[in-house]
Coordinates of N, CA and C in Angstrom, one line a residue:
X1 N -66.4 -39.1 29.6 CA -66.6 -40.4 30.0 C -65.9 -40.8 31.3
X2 N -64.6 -40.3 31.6 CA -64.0 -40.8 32.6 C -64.4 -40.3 33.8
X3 N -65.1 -38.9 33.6 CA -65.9 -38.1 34.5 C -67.3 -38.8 35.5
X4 N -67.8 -39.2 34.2 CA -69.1 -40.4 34.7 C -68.3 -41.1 35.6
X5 N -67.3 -42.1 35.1 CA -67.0 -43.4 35.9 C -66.6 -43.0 37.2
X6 N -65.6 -41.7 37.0 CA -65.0 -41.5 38.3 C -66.6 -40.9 39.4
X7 N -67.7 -40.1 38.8 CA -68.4 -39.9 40.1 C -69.7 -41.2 40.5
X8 N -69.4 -42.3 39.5 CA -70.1 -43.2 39.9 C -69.3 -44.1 41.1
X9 N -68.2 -43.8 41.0 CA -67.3 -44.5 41.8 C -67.2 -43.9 43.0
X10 N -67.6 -42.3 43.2 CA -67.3 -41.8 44.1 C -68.6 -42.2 45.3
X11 N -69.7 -42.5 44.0 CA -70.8 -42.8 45.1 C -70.6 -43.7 45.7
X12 N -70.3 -44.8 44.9 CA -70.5 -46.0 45.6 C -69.4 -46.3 46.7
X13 N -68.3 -45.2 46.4 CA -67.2 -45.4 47.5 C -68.2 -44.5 48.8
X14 N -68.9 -43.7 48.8 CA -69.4 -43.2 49.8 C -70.2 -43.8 50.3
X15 N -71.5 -44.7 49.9 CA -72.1 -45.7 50.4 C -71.3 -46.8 51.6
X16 N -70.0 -47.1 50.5 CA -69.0 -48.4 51.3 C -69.1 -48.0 52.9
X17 N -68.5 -49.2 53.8 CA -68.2 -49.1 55.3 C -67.1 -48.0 55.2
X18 N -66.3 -48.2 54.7 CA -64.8 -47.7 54.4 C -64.7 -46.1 55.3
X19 N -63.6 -46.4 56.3 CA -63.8 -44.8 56.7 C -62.6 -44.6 56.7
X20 N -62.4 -42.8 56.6 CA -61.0 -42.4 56.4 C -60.3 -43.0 57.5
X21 N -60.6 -43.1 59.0 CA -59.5 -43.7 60.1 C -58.9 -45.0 59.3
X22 N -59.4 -45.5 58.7 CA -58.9 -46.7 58.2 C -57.7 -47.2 57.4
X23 N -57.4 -45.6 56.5 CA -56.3 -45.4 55.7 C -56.2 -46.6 55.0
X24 N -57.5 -46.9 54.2 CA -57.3 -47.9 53.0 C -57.0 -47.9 52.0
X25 N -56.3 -49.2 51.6 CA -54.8 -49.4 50.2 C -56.1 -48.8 49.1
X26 N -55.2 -48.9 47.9 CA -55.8 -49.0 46.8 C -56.9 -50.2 46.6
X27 N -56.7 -51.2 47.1 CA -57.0 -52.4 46.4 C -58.1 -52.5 47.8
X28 N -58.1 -51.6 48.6 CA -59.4 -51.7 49.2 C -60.3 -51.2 49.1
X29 N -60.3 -49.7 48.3 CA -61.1 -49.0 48.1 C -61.7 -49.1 46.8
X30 N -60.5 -49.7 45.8 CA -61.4 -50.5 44.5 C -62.8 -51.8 45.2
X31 N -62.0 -52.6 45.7 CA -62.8 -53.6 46.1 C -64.1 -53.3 47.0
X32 N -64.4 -52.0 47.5 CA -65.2 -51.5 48.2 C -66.2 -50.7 47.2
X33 N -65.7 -49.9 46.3 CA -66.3 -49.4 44.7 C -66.9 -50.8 44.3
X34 N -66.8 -51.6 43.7 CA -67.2 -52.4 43.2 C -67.9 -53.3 43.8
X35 N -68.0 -54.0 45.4 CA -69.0 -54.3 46.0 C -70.1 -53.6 46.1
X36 N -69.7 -52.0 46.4 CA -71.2 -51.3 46.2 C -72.3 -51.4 44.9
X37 N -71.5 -51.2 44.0 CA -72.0 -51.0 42.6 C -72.5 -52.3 42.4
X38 N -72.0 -53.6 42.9 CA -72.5 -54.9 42.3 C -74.2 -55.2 43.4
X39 N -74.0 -54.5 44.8 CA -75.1 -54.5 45.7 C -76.1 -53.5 45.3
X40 N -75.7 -52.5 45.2 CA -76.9 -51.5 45.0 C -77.3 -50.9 43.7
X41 N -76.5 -51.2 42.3 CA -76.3 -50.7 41.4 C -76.2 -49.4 41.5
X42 N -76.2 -48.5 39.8 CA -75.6 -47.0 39.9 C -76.4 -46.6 40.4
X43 N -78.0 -46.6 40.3 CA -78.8 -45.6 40.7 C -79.1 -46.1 42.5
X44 N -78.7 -47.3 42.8 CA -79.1 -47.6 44.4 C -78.2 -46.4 44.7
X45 N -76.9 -46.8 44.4 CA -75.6 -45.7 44.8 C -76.4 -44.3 45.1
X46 N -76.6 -43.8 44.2 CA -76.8 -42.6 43.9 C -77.8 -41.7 45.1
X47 N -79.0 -42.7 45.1 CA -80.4 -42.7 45.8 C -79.7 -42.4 47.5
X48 N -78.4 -43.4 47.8 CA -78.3 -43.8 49.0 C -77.8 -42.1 49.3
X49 N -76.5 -41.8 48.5 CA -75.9 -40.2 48.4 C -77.0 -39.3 49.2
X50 N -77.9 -39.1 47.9 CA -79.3 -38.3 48.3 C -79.7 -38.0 49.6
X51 N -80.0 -39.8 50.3 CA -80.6 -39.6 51.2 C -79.6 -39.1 52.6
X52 N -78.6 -39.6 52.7 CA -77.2 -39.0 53.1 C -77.2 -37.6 53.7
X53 N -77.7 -36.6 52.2 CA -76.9 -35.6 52.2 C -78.6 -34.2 52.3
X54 N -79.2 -35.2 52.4 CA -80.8 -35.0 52.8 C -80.6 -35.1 54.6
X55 N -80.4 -35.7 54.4 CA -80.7 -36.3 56.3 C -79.2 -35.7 57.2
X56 N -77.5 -36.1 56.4 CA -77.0 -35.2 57.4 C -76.0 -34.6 56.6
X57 N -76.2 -33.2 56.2 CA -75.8 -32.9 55.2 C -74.1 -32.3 55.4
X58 N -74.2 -31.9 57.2 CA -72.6 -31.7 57.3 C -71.6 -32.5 57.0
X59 N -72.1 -34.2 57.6 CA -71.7 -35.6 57.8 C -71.5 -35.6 56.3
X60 N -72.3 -35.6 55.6 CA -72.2 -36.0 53.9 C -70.9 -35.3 53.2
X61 N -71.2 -34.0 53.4 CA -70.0 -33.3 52.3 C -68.6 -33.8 53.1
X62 N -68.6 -33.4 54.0 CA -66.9 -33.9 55.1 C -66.7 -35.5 54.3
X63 N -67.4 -36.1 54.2 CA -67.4 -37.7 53.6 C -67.1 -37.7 52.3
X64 N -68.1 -36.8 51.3 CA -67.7 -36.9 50.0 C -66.6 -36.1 49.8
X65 N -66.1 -35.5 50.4 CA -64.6 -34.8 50.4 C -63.2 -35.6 50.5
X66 N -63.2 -36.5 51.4 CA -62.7 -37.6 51.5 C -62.6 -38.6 50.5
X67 N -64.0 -39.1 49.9 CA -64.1 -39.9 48.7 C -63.5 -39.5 48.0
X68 N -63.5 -38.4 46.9 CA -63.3 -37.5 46.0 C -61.2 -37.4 46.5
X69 N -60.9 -37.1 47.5 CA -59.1 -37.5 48.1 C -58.9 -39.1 47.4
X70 N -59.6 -40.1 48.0 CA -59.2 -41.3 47.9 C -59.2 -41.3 46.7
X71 N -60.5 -41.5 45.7 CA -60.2 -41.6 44.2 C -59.2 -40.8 43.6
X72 N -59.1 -39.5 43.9 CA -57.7 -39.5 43.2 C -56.6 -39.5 43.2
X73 N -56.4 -40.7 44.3 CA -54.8 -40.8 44.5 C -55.0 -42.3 44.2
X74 N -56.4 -43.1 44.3 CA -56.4 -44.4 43.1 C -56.3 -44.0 41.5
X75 N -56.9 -42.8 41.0 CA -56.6 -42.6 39.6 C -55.1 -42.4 39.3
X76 N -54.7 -41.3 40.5 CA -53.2 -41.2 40.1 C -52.2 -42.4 40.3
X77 N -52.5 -43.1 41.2 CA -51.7 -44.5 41.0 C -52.0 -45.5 39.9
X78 N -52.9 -45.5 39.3 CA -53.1 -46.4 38.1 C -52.8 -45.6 36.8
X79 N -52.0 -44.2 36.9 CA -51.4 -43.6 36.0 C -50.3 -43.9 36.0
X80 N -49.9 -43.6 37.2 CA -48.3 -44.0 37.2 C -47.9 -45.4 37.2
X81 N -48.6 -46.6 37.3 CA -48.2 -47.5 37.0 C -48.5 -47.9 35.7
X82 N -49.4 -47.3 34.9 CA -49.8 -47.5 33.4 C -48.3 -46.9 32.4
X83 N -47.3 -46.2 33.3 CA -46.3 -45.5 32.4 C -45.4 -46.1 32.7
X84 N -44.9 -47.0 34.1 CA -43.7 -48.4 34.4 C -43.8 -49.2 33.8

């Protein structure tokens, strides 16, 4: 289950404006996950991925590499604060 959530999150974090120069908090990359998902839903998300990684596929993976970084240093921080 957490597997789902986390790679639905990753899409829609890849969809977002959000770029690594930006060095965004937690609370912007949630807030950026969840504008996408409320705009495009899971499958807009997903479709957008596709077309992405269809059209520029070096551009895409370098991107979802980065997604995949950010999410889990938001998972890991909402562990460590779940144990304070």
């Amino acid at each position: 289950m957490i597997s789902i959530v986390k790679d639905l999150a990753a899409e829609a974090l890849f969809v977002s404006d959000l770029q690594p120069s930006q060095c965004p908090s937690q609370a912007a990359v949630e807030r950026a996950v969840t504008a996408m998902l409320l705009l495009h839903g899971t499958d807009g998300c997903a479709a957008e991925v596709a077309l992405e990684f269809g059209d520029h596929p070096d551009i895409a993976v370098t991107r979802m590499h980065w997604v995949h970084e950010e999410l889990t240093g938001v998972l890991e921080n909402r562990r460590v604060a779940a144990f304070h």
